[in-house]
Tab-separated table of C-alpha atoms in Angstrom:
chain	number	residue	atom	x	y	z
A	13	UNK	CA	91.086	115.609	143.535
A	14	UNK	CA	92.874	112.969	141.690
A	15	UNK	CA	90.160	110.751	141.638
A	16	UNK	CA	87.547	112.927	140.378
A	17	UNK	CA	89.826	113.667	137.943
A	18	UNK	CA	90.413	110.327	136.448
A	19	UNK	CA	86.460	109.623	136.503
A	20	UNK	CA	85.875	112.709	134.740
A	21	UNK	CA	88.800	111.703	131.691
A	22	UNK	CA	87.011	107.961	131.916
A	23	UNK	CA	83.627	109.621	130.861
A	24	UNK	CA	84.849	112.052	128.478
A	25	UNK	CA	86.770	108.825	126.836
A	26	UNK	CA	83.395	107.165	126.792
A	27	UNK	CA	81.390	110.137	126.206
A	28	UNK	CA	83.592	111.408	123.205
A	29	UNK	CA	82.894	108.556	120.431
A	30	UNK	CA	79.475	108.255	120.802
A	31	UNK	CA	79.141	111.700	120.621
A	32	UNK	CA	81.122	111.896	117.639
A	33	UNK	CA	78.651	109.093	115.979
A	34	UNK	CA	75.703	110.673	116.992
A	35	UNK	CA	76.335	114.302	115.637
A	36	UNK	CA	78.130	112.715	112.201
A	37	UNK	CA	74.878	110.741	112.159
A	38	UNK	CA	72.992	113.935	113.024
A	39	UNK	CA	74.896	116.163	109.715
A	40	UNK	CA	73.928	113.185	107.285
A	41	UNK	CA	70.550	113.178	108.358
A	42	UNK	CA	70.395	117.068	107.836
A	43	UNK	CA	72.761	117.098	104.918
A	44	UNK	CA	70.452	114.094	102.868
A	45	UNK	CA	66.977	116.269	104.092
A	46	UNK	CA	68.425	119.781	102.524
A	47	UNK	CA	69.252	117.741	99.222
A	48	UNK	CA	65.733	116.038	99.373
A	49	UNK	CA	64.338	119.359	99.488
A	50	UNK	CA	66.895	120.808	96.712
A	51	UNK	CA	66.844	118.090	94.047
A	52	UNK	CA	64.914	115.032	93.198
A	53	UNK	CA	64.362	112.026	95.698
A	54	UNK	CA	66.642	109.590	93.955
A	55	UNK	CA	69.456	111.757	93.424
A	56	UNK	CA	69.199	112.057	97.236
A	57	UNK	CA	68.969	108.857	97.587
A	58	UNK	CA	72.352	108.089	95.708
A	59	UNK	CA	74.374	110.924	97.227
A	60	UNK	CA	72.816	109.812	100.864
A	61	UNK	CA	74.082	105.933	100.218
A	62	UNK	CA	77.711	107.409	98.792
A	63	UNK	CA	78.072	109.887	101.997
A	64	UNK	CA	76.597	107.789	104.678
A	65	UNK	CA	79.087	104.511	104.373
A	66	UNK	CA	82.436	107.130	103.930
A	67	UNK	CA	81.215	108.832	106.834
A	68	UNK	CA	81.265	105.612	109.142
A	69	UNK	CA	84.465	104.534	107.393
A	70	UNK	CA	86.319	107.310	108.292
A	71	UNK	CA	84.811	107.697	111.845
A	72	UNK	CA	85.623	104.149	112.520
A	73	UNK	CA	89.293	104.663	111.123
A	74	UNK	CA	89.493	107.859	113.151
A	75	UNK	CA	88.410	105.634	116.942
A	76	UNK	CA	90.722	103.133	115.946
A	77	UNK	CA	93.893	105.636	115.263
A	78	UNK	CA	92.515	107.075	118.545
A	79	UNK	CA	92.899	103.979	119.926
A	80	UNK	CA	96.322	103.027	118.917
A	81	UNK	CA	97.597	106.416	119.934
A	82	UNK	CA	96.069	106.060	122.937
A	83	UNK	CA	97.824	102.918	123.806
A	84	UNK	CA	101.395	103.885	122.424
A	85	UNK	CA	101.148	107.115	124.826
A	86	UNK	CA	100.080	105.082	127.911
A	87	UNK	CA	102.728	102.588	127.029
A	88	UNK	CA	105.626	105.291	126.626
């Protein structure tokens, strides 16, 4: 049981960013395609190149606290 266990937690650790990447990446997509539809092109445009680059900022920031508390718990 132990085993299984520990695979299962080493997928879910590998399984977890990218599928925190891909469904941020997903709601900016969406989010950018409602405000295309809402207001003019450019003004999507703008809001789209604001939100995009703060969204991968803070998701990076968030896997690398992730990290770090990952490695002070392991270490304790």
């Amino acid at each position: 049981m132990e085993g299984s266990r520990k695979s299962v937690k080493k997928i879910h650790k590998i399984l977890s960013p990218t599928f925190k990447i891909i469904t941020s990446l997903t709601i900016l997509v969406s989010i950018t395609f409602v405000i295309r539809i809402n207001i003019n092109i450019d003004v999507a445009g703008i809001v789209a190149s604001v939100i995009g680059p703060i969204g991968v900022i803070l998701l990076i920031q968030n896997q690398l606290n992730n990290k770090k508390k990952s490695k002070t718990f392991l270490n304790s």
